[in-house]
CSV table of N, CA and C in Angstrom, one decimal:
chain,number,residue,atom,x,y,z
A,1,MET,N,40.9,22.2,-22.8
A,1,MET,CA,40.4,23.0,-21.4
A,1,MET,C,40.0,22.3,-20.1
A,2,SER,N,40.4,23.2,-19.1
A,2,SER,CA,41.0,22.5,-18.3
A,2,SER,C,39.3,23.1,-16.9
A,3,SER,N,38.5,22.2,-16.7
A,3,SER,CA,38.2,22.9,-16.3
A,3,SER,C,37.6,22.8,-14.4
A,4,PRO,N,36.7,24.5,-14.2
A,4,PRO,CA,37.1,25.0,-12.2
A,4,PRO,C,35.6,23.7,-11.2
A,5,LEU,N,36.5,23.8,-10.7
A,5,LEU,CA,35.8,22.7,-9.4
A,5,LEU,C,34.1,23.7,-9.6
A,6,VAL,N,33.5,23.0,-9.4
A,6,VAL,CA,32.0,24.0,-9.1
A,6,VAL,C,32.0,22.8,-8.0
A,7,ASN,N,32.0,24.6,-6.6
A,7,ASN,CA,32.1,24.2,-4.6
A,7,ASN,C,30.3,23.8,-4.3
A,8,THR,N,30.5,23.7,-3.4
A,8,THR,CA,29.6,22.6,-2.3
A,8,THR,C,28.4,24.4,-2.3
A,9,THR,N,29.0,25.2,-2.3
A,9,THR,CA,27.4,26.4,-2.3
A,9,THR,C,26.6,26.1,-3.7
A,10,VAL,N,27.1,25.8,-4.9
A,10,VAL,CA,26.3,25.3,-6.4
A,10,VAL,C,25.7,24.2,-5.3
A,11,THR,N,26.4,22.8,-5.0
A,11,THR,CA,25.6,21.6,-5.5
A,11,THR,C,25.1,21.7,-3.5
A,12,TYR,N,25.0,21.6,-2.2
A,12,TYR,CA,24.4,22.1,-1.1
A,12,TYR,C,23.9,23.3,-1.3
A,13,GLY,N,23.9,24.2,-1.9
A,13,GLY,CA,23.2,25.5,-2.1
A,13,GLY,C,21.8,25.0,-2.9
A,14,LEU,N,21.8,23.9,-3.2
A,14,LEU,CA,20.9,24.1,-4.0
A,14,LEU,C,19.5,23.2,-3.1
A,15,PHE,N,20.3,22.5,-1.9
A,15,PHE,CA,19.7,21.9,-1.4
A,15,PHE,C,18.6,23.0,0.2
A,16,VAL,N,19.5,24.1,-0.3
A,16,VAL,CA,19.9,25.2,1.3
A,16,VAL,C,18.9,25.9,1.1
A,17,ALA,N,19.1,26.6,-0.7
A,17,ALA,CA,17.5,27.3,-1.1
A,17,ALA,C,16.7,26.9,-1.5
A,18,TRP,N,16.1,25.4,-1.0
A,18,TRP,CA,15.5,24.0,-1.9
A,18,TRP,C,14.3,24.9,0.1
A,19,ALA,N,15.3,24.3,1.0
A,19,ALA,CA,14.9,24.7,2.3
A,19,ALA,C,14.4,25.7,3.2
A,20,LEU,N,15.1,27.0,2.9
A,20,LEU,CA,14.9,28.0,2.7
A,20,LEU,C,12.9,28.6,2.0
A,21,HIS,N,12.8,28.3,1.2
A,21,HIS,CA,11.9,28.5,-0.5
A,21,HIS,C,11.0,27.7,0.4
A,22,ASP,N,10.9,26.2,1.1
A,22,ASP,CA,9.9,25.4,1.7
A,22,ASP,C,8.8,25.6,2.7
A,23,ALA,N,10.3,26.5,3.7
A,23,ALA,CA,10.0,27.2,4.8
A,23,ALA,C,8.6,28.2,4.7
A,24,GLU,N,8.9,28.5,3.7
A,24,GLU,CA,7.7,29.1,3.6
A,24,GLU,C,6.3,28.8,3.1
A,25,GLU,N,6.8,27.6,2.1
A,25,GLU,CA,5.6,26.9,1.7
A,25,GLU,C,4.9,26.3,3.5
A,26,LEU,N,5.9,25.5,4.1
A,26,LEU,CA,5.3,25.0,5.2
A,26,LEU,C,4.8,26.6,6.2
A,27,ALA,N,4.9,27.6,6.3
A,27,ALA,CA,3.8,28.4,7.1
A,27,ALA,C,2.9,28.4,6.7
A,28,ARG,N,2.8,28.7,4.8
A,28,ARG,CA,1.9,29.4,4.2
A,28,ARG,C,0.6,28.1,4.2
A,29,GLY,N,1.0,26.9,3.6
A,29,GLY,CA,0.8,26.0,2.4
A,29,GLY,C,-0.9,26.2,3.5
A,30,PRO,N,-1.1,25.1,4.0
A,30,PRO,CA,-2.4,24.1,4.4
A,30,PRO,C,-4.1,25.4,4.7
A,31,ARG,N,-2.8,26.4,5.4
A,31,ARG,CA,-3.7,27.4,6.1
A,31,ARG,C,-3.9,28.4,5.1
A,32,TRP,N,-3.4,29.1,4.1
A,32,TRP,CA,-3.6,29.6,3.2
A,32,TRP,C,-5.1,28.6,1.6
A,33,VAL,N,-4.9,27.1,1.5
A,33,VAL,CA,-5.3,27.1,0.9
A,33,VAL,C,-6.9,26.6,1.6
A,34,ARG,N,-7.2,26.3,2.7
A,34,ARG,CA,-8.1,26.7,3.1
A,34,ARG,C,-9.2,28.0,3.4
A,35,GLU,N,-7.9,28.8,4.1
A,35,GLU,CA,-9.0,29.9,4.2
A,35,GLU,C,-9.3,30.7,2.4
A,36,ARG,N,-8.5,30.1,1.1
A,36,ARG,CA,-9.0,31.1,0.4
A,36,ARG,C,-9.3,30.0,-0.6
A,37,LEU,N,-10.0,28.6,-0.1
A,37,LEU,CA,-10.1,27.2,-1.4
A,37,LEU,C,-11.3,27.7,-1.6
A,38,PRO,N,-12.9,28.6,-1.3
A,38,PRO,CA,-13.7,28.9,-1.9
A,38,PRO,C,-13.9,29.5,-2.8
A,39,GLU,N,-13.3,30.8,-2.5
A,39,GLU,CA,-12.8,32.0,-3.7
A,39,GLU,C,-12.3,31.5,-5.3
A,40,LEU,N,-11.4,30.4,-4.8
A,40,LEU,CA,-11.0,29.3,-5.9
A,40,LEU,C,-11.3,28.8,-6.7
A,41,ARG,N,-12.8,28.3,-5.4
A,41,ARG,CA,-13.0,27.4,-6.4
A,41,ARG,C,-14.7,28.0,-7.3
A,42,GLU,N,-14.9,29.2,-6.7
A,42,GLU,CA,-15.7,30.1,-7.9
A,42,GLU,C,-14.9,30.6,-9.4
A,43,ARG,N,-14.4,31.3,-8.4
A,43,ARG,CA,-12.8,31.7,-9.6
A,43,ARG,C,-12.6,30.2,-11.1
A,44,PHE,N,-12.4,29.6,-10.3
A,44,PHE,CA,-11.8,28.5,-11.8
A,44,PHE,C,-12.4,27.0,-11.4
A,45,PRO,N,-14.4,27.4,-11.8
A,45,PRO,CA,-14.8,26.4,-11.5
A,45,PRO,C,-14.8,25.3,-13.4
A,46,GLU,N,-13.7,25.7,-13.8
A,46,GLU,CA,-13.3,24.6,-14.8
A,46,GLU,C,-12.8,23.4,-14.1
A,47,VAL,N,-11.7,23.3,-13.2
A,47,VAL,CA,-11.0,23.2,-12.0
A,47,VAL,C,-12.1,21.7,-11.5
A,48,PRO,N,-11.5,20.3,-11.9
A,48,PRO,CA,-12.4,19.6,-11.8
A,48,PRO,C,-12.1,19.4,-10.2
A,49,GLU,N,-13.5,18.7,-9.8
A,49,GLU,CA,-14.2,18.8,-7.6
A,49,GLU,C,-12.9,18.1,-7.1
A,50,ALA,N,-11.9,16.5,-8.2
A,50,ALA,CA,-11.4,16.1,-7.1
A,50,ALA,C,-10.4,16.7,-7.1
A,51,VAL,N,-9.9,17.9,-8.0
A,51,VAL,CA,-8.4,18.8,-7.2
A,51,VAL,C,-8.7,19.5,-6.3
A,52,TRP,N,-9.5,19.9,-6.5
A,52,TRP,CA,-10.1,20.8,-4.4
A,52,TRP,C,-10.4,19.6,-3.4
A,53,THR,N,-11.3,19.3,-4.0
A,53,THR,CA,-11.4,17.7,-2.6
A,53,THR,C,-10.2,17.7,-2.8
A,54,ALA,N,-8.7,17.5,-3.1
A,54,ALA,CA,-7.9,16.9,-2.5
A,54,ALA,C,-7.0,17.4,-1.7
A,55,MET,N,-7.1,19.1,-2.4
A,55,MET,CA,-6.5,20.3,-1.8
A,55,MET,C,-6.7,19.7,-0.4
A,56,GLU,N,-8.3,20.3,-0.4
A,56,GLU,CA,-9.0,20.9,1.2
A,56,GLU,C,-8.6,19.6,2.5
A,57,GLY,N,-8.5,18.3,1.5
A,57,GLY,CA,-7.7,17.4,2.3
A,57,GLY,C,-6.5,17.1,2.5
A,58,VAL,N,-5.9,18.3,2.6
A,58,VAL,CA,-3.9,18.2,2.9
A,58,VAL,C,-4.0,18.9,4.5
A,59,ASP,N,-4.0,18.2,5.3
A,59,ASP,CA,-3.4,19.2,6.5
A,59,ASP,C,-1.9,18.8,6.6
A,60,GLU,N,-1.6,20.3,7.4
A,60,GLU,CA,-0.4,20.9,7.8
A,60,GLU,C,0.7,19.0,8.3
A,61,ARG,N,-0.4,17.5,9.2
A,61,ARG,CA,1.2,17.0,9.1
A,61,ARG,C,1.3,16.4,7.9
A,62,GLU,N,0.6,16.0,7.1
A,62,GLU,CA,0.6,16.2,6.4
A,62,GLU,C,1.2,16.7,4.7
A,63,PHE,N,1.3,18.0,5.3
A,63,PHE,CA,2.0,18.8,4.2
A,63,PHE,C,3.6,18.2,4.8
A,64,ALA,N,3.4,18.9,6.2
A,64,ALA,CA,5.3,18.6,6.1
A,64,ALA,C,6.0,17.7,6.0
A,65,THR,N,4.7,15.9,6.2
A,65,THR,CA,5.9,15.0,5.7
A,65,THR,C,5.8,15.2,4.2
A,66,ALA,N,4.8,15.3,3.2
A,66,ALA,CA,5.2,15.5,2.1
A,66,ALA,C,6.5,16.5,1.4
A,67,VAL,N,6.8,17.5,1.9
A,67,VAL,CA,7.9,18.2,2.0
A,67,VAL,C,9.1,17.5,2.9
A,68,ALA,N,9.0,16.7,4.0
A,68,ALA,CA,10.4,15.9,4.7
A,68,ALA,C,10.5,14.7,3.6
A,69,VAL,N,9.5,14.7,2.8
A,69,VAL,CA,10.1,13.2,1.7
A,69,VAL,C,10.8,14.1,0.1
A,70,MET,N,10.1,15.4,0.1
A,70,MET,CA,10.6,16.2,-0.9
A,70,MET,C,12.1,16.4,-0.6
A,71,GLY,N,12.8,16.8,0.8
A,71,GLY,CA,13.6,17.0,0.7
A,71,GLY,C,15.0,15.9,0.6
A,72,ALA,N,14.6,14.3,0.9
A,72,ALA,CA,14.8,13.7,0.6
A,72,ALA,C,15.4,13.6,-0.6
A,73,VAL,N,14.4,14.0,-1.4
A,73,VAL,CA,15.6,14.2,-2.9
A,73,VAL,C,16.1,15.0,-3.4
A,74,VAL,N,15.6,16.0,-2.3
A,74,VAL,CA,16.9,17.2,-2.2
A,74,VAL,C,18.2,16.9,-2.4
A,75,ALA,N,17.8,16.1,-1.0
A,75,ALA,CA,19.2,16.3,-0.8
A,75,ALA,C,19.8,15.2,-1.6
A,76,ALA,N,19.6,14.4,-2.1
A,76,ALA,CA,20.5,13.2,-2.9
A,76,ALA,C,20.8,13.9,-4.1
A,77,ALA,N,19.9,14.8,-4.3
A,77,ALA,CA,20.2,15.5,-5.7
A,77,ALA,C,21.5,16.9,-4.9
A,78,ALA,N,21.8,17.1,-4.0
A,78,ALA,CA,22.3,18.0,-3.9
A,78,ALA,C,24.1,17.0,-3.4
A,79,VAL,N,23.7,16.0,-3.5
A,79,VAL,CA,24.8,14.8,-2.8
A,79,VAL,C,25.1,14.5,-4.1
A,80,ALA,N,24.1,13.8,-5.5
A,80,ALA,CA,24.8,13.9,-6.0
A,80,ALA,C,26.1,14.9,-6.1
A,81,GLY,N,25.2,16.0,-6.8
A,81,GLY,CA,26.1,16.6,-7.3
A,81,GLY,C,27.5,16.8,-6.7
A,82,ALA,N,27.5,16.8,-5.3
A,82,ALA,CA,28.4,17.1,-5.6
A,82,ALA,C,30.0,16.0,-5.5
A,83,ARG,N,29.4,15.0,-5.4
A,83,ARG,CA,30.3,14.3,-5.2
A,83,ARG,C,31.1,14.2,-6.7
A,84,SER,N,30.2,14.5,-8.2
A,84,SER,CA,30.5,14.8,-9.6
A,84,SER,C,30.5,16.2,-9.6
A,85,GLN,N,30.6,17.2,-8.8
A,85,GLN,CA,31.4,18.3,-8.9
A,85,GLN,C,30.9,19.0,-9.9
A,86,GLY,N,29.2,18.7,-10.3
A,86,GLY,CA,28.3,19.1,-11.2
A,86,GLY,C,27.3,19.1,-11.6
A,87,ARG,N,28.6,17.4,-12.3
A,87,ARG,CA,28.3,16.7,-13.6
A,87,ARG,C,26.5,15.4,-13.3
A,88,SER,N,26.2,16.0,-12.7
A,88,SER,CA,25.0,15.0,-12.1
A,88,SER,C,24.0,15.7,-12.7
A,89,ALA,N,24.1,14.8,-13.8
A,89,ALA,CA,22.9,14.4,-14.8
A,89,ALA,C,21.2,14.7,-13.6
A,90,PHE,N,21.3,14.1,-12.1
A,90,PHE,CA,20.2,14.0,-11.4
A,90,PHE,C,20.5,15.8,-10.7
A,91,PHE,N,21.2,15.8,-10.3
A,91,PHE,CA,21.7,17.4,-9.9
A,91,PHE,C,20.9,18.5,-11.3
A,92,GLN,N,22.0,18.1,-12.4
A,92,GLN,CA,21.0,18.4,-12.6
A,92,GLN,C,19.5,19.5,-13.2
A,93,ALA,N,19.6,18.5,-13.3
A,93,ALA,CA,17.8,18.3,-13.3
A,93,ALA,C,17.3,18.7,-12.3
A,94,ALA,N,17.3,18.5,-10.9
A,94,ALA,CA,16.8,18.9,-9.7
A,94,ALA,C,16.9,20.1,-9.6
A,95,LEU,N,18.4,21.3,-10.1
A,95,LEU,CA,18.6,22.9,-9.9
A,95,LEU,C,17.1,23.0,-11.3
A,96,ASN,N,17.5,22.6,-12.9
A,96,ASN,CA,16.5,23.3,-13.0
A,96,ASN,C,15.1,22.9,-13.0
A,97,GLY,N,14.4,21.8,-12.6
A,97,GLY,CA,12.9,21.8,-11.2
A,97,GLY,C,13.0,22.6,-10.3
A,98,PHE,N,14.3,23.1,-9.8
A,98,PHE,CA,13.9,23.7,-8.6
A,98,PHE,C,13.8,25.0,-9.2
A,99,GLY,N,14.3,26.1,-9.8
A,99,GLY,CA,14.1,27.2,-10.9
A,99,GLY,C,13.1,27.2,-11.6
A,100,LEU,N,12.5,25.7,-12.7
A,100,LEU,CA,11.4,26.4,-13.3
A,100,LEU,C,10.6,25.9,-12.2
A,101,HIS,N,10.3,25.4,-11.1
A,101,HIS,CA,9.5,25.6,-10.3
A,101,HIS,C,8.6,27.1,-8.9
A,102,GLY,N,9.8,27.9,-8.8
A,102,GLY,CA,9.6,29.2,-9.2
A,102,GLY,C,9.1,30.1,-9.8
A,103,LEU,N,9.4,29.4,-10.8
A,103,LEU,CA,8.4,30.8,-12.4
A,103,LEU,C,6.8,29.5,-12.3
A,104,VAL,N,6.8,28.8,-11.7
A,104,VAL,CA,5.4,28.3,-11.3
A,104,VAL,C,5.1,28.7,-10.5
A,105,HIS,N,5.2,29.0,-9.0
A,105,HIS,CA,4.6,29.7,-8.1
A,105,HIS,C,4.2,31.2,-8.7
A,106,LEU,N,5.5,32.2,-9.5
A,106,LEU,CA,4.6,33.1,-10.3
A,106,LEU,C,3.7,33.5,-10.6
A,107,ALA,N,3.9,31.9,-11.6
A,107,ALA,CA,2.3,32.2,-12.5
A,107,ALA,C,1.0,31.6,-11.4
A,108,GLN,N,1.8,31.2,-10.8
A,108,GLN,CA,0.6,31.2,-9.4
A,108,GLN,C,-0.7,32.2,-9.0
A,109,ALA,N,0.6,33.1,-9.0
A,109,ALA,CA,0.2,34.1,-7.6
A,109,ALA,C,-0.6,35.5,-8.7
A,110,ALA,N,0.9,35.8,-10.5
A,110,ALA,CA,-0.1,36.1,-11.1
A,110,ALA,C,-1.9,36.1,-11.2
A,111,VAL,N,-2.2,34.5,-11.3
A,111,VAL,CA,-3.2,33.7,-11.7
A,111,VAL,C,-4.2,34.3,-10.6
A,112,VAL,N,-3.8,33.9,-9.3
A,112,VAL,CA,-4.5,35.2,-8.2
A,112,VAL,C,-4.8,35.9,-7.9
A,113,ARG,N,-4.3,36.8,-8.2
A,113,ARG,CA,-3.6,38.4,-7.9
A,113,ARG,C,-3.2,38.8,-7.0
A,114,GLY,N,-2.2,37.6,-6.7
A,114,GLY,CA,-1.9,37.7,-5.2
A,114,GLY,C,-0.8,37.1,-4.1
A,115,TYR,N,-0.8,37.0,-3.4
A,115,TYR,CA,0.1,36.1,-3.1
A,115,TYR,C,-0.2,34.2,-3.1
A,116,THR,N,0.5,33.5,-3.3
A,116,THR,CA,0.4,32.4,-3.1
A,116,THR,C,1.7,31.6,-2.9
A,117,PRO,N,1.5,30.7,-1.5
A,117,PRO,CA,2.7,30.3,-0.6
A,117,PRO,C,3.6,29.8,-1.9
A,118,GLY,N,4.7,29.8,-1.0
A,118,GLY,CA,5.9,30.5,-2.4
A,118,GLY,C,5.9,31.0,-3.1
A,119,SER,N,5.6,32.0,-3.9
A,119,SER,CA,5.4,33.1,-4.6
A,119,SER,C,6.3,34.6,-3.9
A,120,VAL,N,6.6,34.5,-2.1
A,120,VAL,CA,8.0,35.2,-1.7
A,120,VAL,C,8.9,35.4,-2.6
A,121,THR,N,9.7,34.0,-1.7
A,121,THR,CA,10.8,33.1,-2.4
A,121,THR,C,11.0,33.0,-3.1
A,122,SER,N,10.0,33.2,-4.2
A,122,SER,CA,11.4,32.4,-6.1
A,122,SER,C,11.1,33.8,-6.7
A,123,PRO,N,10.7,35.2,-6.0
A,123,PRO,CA,11.8,36.0,-6.6
A,123,PRO,C,12.3,35.9,-5.5
A,124,LEU,N,13.0,35.8,-5.2
A,124,LEU,CA,13.7,36.7,-4.4
A,124,LEU,C,15.4,35.4,-3.6
A,125,LEU,N,14.6,34.0,-4.0
A,125,LEU,CA,15.8,33.3,-3.9
A,125,LEU,C,15.5,32.1,-5.0
A,126,VAL,N,14.7,31.5,-4.9
A,126,VAL,CA,14.6,30.7,-6.1
A,126,VAL,C,15.7,30.7,-7.7
A,127,VAL,N,14.3,32.0,-8.0
A,127,VAL,CA,15.3,32.1,-9.8
A,127,VAL,C,16.9,32.5,-9.3
A,128,PRO,N,16.7,33.3,-8.6
A,128,PRO,CA,18.7,34.2,-8.8
A,128,PRO,C,19.2,32.9,-8.7
A,129,PHE,N,18.3,31.8,-7.2
A,129,PHE,CA,19.8,31.0,-7.2
A,129,PHE,C,20.1,30.4,-8.2
A,130,THR,N,18.7,30.0,-9.0
A,130,THR,CA,19.5,28.8,-10.0
A,130,THR,C,19.8,29.6,-10.8
A,131,LEU,N,19.2,30.4,-11.5
A,131,LEU,CA,20.1,31.2,-12.6
A,131,LEU,C,22.0,31.2,-12.1
A,132,TRP,N,21.6,31.7,-10.4
A,132,TRP,CA,23.4,31.9,-10.2
A,132,TRP,C,24.4,30.6,-10.6
A,133,ALA,N,22.6,29.1,-10.0
A,133,ALA,CA,24.1,27.8,-10.5
A,133,ALA,C,24.4,27.9,-11.4
A,134,ARG,N,23.5,27.7,-12.1
A,134,ARG,CA,23.8,27.3,-13.5
A,134,ARG,C,25.1,28.2,-14.5
A,135,GLY,N,24.8,29.7,-13.9
A,135,GLY,CA,25.9,30.4,-14.0
A,135,GLY,C,27.0,29.5,-13.9
A,136,ARG,N,27.5,29.5,-12.3
A,136,ARG,CA,28.9,28.9,-12.1
A,136,ARG,C,29.0,27.9,-12.2
A,137,LEU,N,27.7,26.6,-13.6
A,137,LEU,CA,27.5,25.1,-13.8
A,137,LEU,C,28.2,25.5,-15.4
A,138,LYS,N,27.4,26.4,-15.5
A,138,LYS,CA,28.5,26.9,-18.0
A,138,LYS,C,30.0,27.2,-17.5
A,139,ARG,N,30.3,28.3,-16.2
A,139,ARG,CA,31.9,28.6,-16.4
A,139,ARG,C,32.2,27.1,-16.1
A,140,ALA,N,32.2,26.3,-15.3
A,140,ALA,CA,32.9,25.4,-14.8
A,140,ALA,C,33.4,24.0,-16.3
A,141,GLY,N,32.2,24.5,-17.1
A,141,GLY,CA,32.1,23.5,-18.3
A,141,GLY,C,31.6,22.4,-18.2
A,142,VAL,N,30.6,22.4,-16.9
A,142,VAL,CA,30.1,20.8,-16.6
A,142,VAL,C,28.7,21.3,-16.9
A,143,LEU,N,28.5,22.6,-17.1
A,143,LEU,CA,26.0,22.7,-17.9
A,143,LEU,C,25.4,22.3,-18.6
A,144,ARG,N,24.8,21.5,-19.1
A,144,ARG,CA,24.1,20.5,-20.0
A,144,ARG,C,23.1,21.7,-20.8
A,145,PRO,N,22.7,20.8,-21.9
A,145,PRO,CA,22.1,22.0,-22.2
A,145,PRO,C,20.9,21.8,-22.0
A,146,ALA,N,20.6,23.4,-22.8
A,146,ALA,CA,18.8,23.2,-22.2
A,146,ALA,C,17.9,23.1,-22.7
A,147,ARG,N,17.2,22.4,-23.3
A,147,ARG,CA,16.5,21.9,-24.0
A,147,ARG,C,15.0,22.3,-23.7
A,148,ALA,N,14.2,22.2,-24.6
A,148,ALA,CA,12.5,23.1,-24.0
A,148,ALA,C,11.9,21.8,-23.5
A,149,ARG,N,12.6,20.3,-24.4
A,149,ARG,CA,12.2,19.2,-23.8
A,149,ARG,C,12.5,18.9,-22.6
A,150,ASP,N,13.7,19.3,-22.1
A,150,ASP,CA,13.9,19.4,-20.7
A,150,ASP,C,13.0,19.9,-20.5
A,151,ALA,N,13.0,21.3,-19.3
A,151,ALA,CA,12.1,21.8,-18.7
A,151,ALA,C,10.2,20.7,-18.7
A,152,VAL,N,10.0,21.2,-20.2
A,152,VAL,CA,8.7,19.8,-20.3
A,152,VAL,C,8.8,18.9,-19.2
A,153,THR,N,9.7,18.3,-19.5
A,153,THR,CA,10.6,16.7,-18.2
A,153,THR,C,10.3,17.2,-17.1
A,154,GLY,N,11.7,18.0,-17.3
A,154,GLY,CA,11.5,18.8,-16.0
A,154,GLY,C,10.4,18.6,-14.5
A,155,LEU,N,9.7,19.8,-14.8
A,155,LEU,CA,7.9,20.1,-15.2
A,155,LEU,C,7.2,18.6,-14.7
A,156,ALA,N,7.0,17.7,-15.2
A,156,ALA,CA,6.9,16.9,-15.6
A,156,ALA,C,7.5,15.5,-14.4
A,157,VAL,N,8.0,15.6,-14.6
A,157,VAL,CA,9.0,14.8,-13.2
A,157,VAL,C,8.9,15.3,-11.1
A,158,ALA,N,9.0,16.9,-11.6
A,158,ALA,CA,8.6,17.7,-10.5
A,158,ALA,C,7.4,17.2,-10.1
A,159,ALA,N,5.9,17.3,-10.7
A,159,ALA,CA,4.9,17.5,-10.9
A,159,ALA,C,4.5,15.7,-10.2
A,160,GLY,N,5.6,14.9,-10.5
A,160,GLY,CA,5.1,13.3,-9.9
A,160,GLY,C,5.5,13.1,-8.6
A,161,ALA,N,7.2,14.0,-8.6
A,161,ALA,CA,7.3,13.5,-6.8
A,161,ALA,C,6.5,14.1,-6.5
A,162,THR,N,5.8,15.2,-6.6
A,162,THR,CA,5.8,15.7,-5.6
A,162,THR,C,3.8,15.5,-5.4
A,163,VAL,N,3.3,13.9,-6.5
A,163,VAL,CA,3.1,13.7,-6.0
A,163,VAL,C,2.0,12.7,-5.4
A,164,ALA,N,3.6,12.1,-5.4
A,164,ALA,CA,4.3,11.0,-4.8
A,164,ALA,C,5.1,11.5,-3.5
A,165,ALA,N,4.8,12.3,-3.2
A,165,ALA,CA,5.4,12.5,-1.6
A,165,ALA,C,4.0,13.0,-0.9
A,166,HIS,N,2.8,13.9,-1.6
A,166,HIS,CA,2.0,13.9,-1.2
A,166,HIS,C,1.1,12.0,-0.9
A,167,ALA,N,1.5,11.3,-1.3
A,167,ALA,CA,0.7,9.9,-1.3
A,167,ALA,C,1.9,9.1,0.5
A,168,VAL,N,2.7,9.1,-0.3
A,168,VAL,CA,4.2,8.9,0.4
A,168,VAL,C,2.9,9.4,1.9
A,169,ALA,N,3.6,11.0,1.7
A,169,ALA,CA,3.3,11.8,3.8
A,169,ALA,C,1.3,11.0,3.8
A,170,ARG,N,0.5,11.0,2.9
A,170,ARG,CA,-0.6,11.2,3.4
A,170,ARG,C,-0.9,8.8,4.1
A,171,ARG,N,-0.3,8.5,3.5
A,171,ARG,CA,-0.1,6.8,4.4
A,171,ARG,C,0.4,6.8,5.8
A,172,VAL,N,1.6,8.1,5.0
A,172,VAL,CA,2.5,7.4,6.9
A,172,VAL,C,1.6,8.8,7.9
A,173,THR,N,0.5,9.9,7.6
A,173,THR,CA,0.3,10.2,8.1
A,173,THR,C,-1.1,9.6,8.7
A,174,ARG,N,-1.4,8.8,8.2
A,174,ARG,CA,-2.9,8.8,8.5
A,174,ARG,C,-2.8,6.9,8.9
A,175,ARG,N,-2.1,6.8,9.3
A,175,ARG,CA,-1.9,5.2,9.7
A,175,ARG,C,-1.3,5.8,11.5
A,176,GLY,N,-2.3,4.5,12.0
A,176,GLY,CA,-2.3,4.3,14.3
A,176,GLY,C,-3.5,5.1,14.3
């Protein structure tokens, strides 16, 4: 069976969708955390103090730099997807991670019973784009099977990449 080509709307679309989503996070992230941190500490006393301290230590420059670092990773995944016509394991893992990341934002909003940075674009852009792109990959015959183990691994890799992006950003923004 011949498979139709996966167009660049699917592959580079990942980067575009990510950039639009992260624009929301950039606009609201650090300020939202500063404003809500006392309430969050009180509501969730089981969260280790080190987590709260780390969150309050992230300023706008560090956050923007971390977003740029993550943008480089997502851009590389989109390029890998375009070059492989959607077959790249890296691209598909990034796409799946992006969609799961959107679900995490929705879960965060449910837990706090309100807005969290990223929770507006997640149901309007992140999740629908991911489902659409996966559908296109499936119709083209190049979608890798999704297993629960892959979802767990994808979330762990995304969390690790986020921590690494913030570590790089902290190092870069704290110089000078």
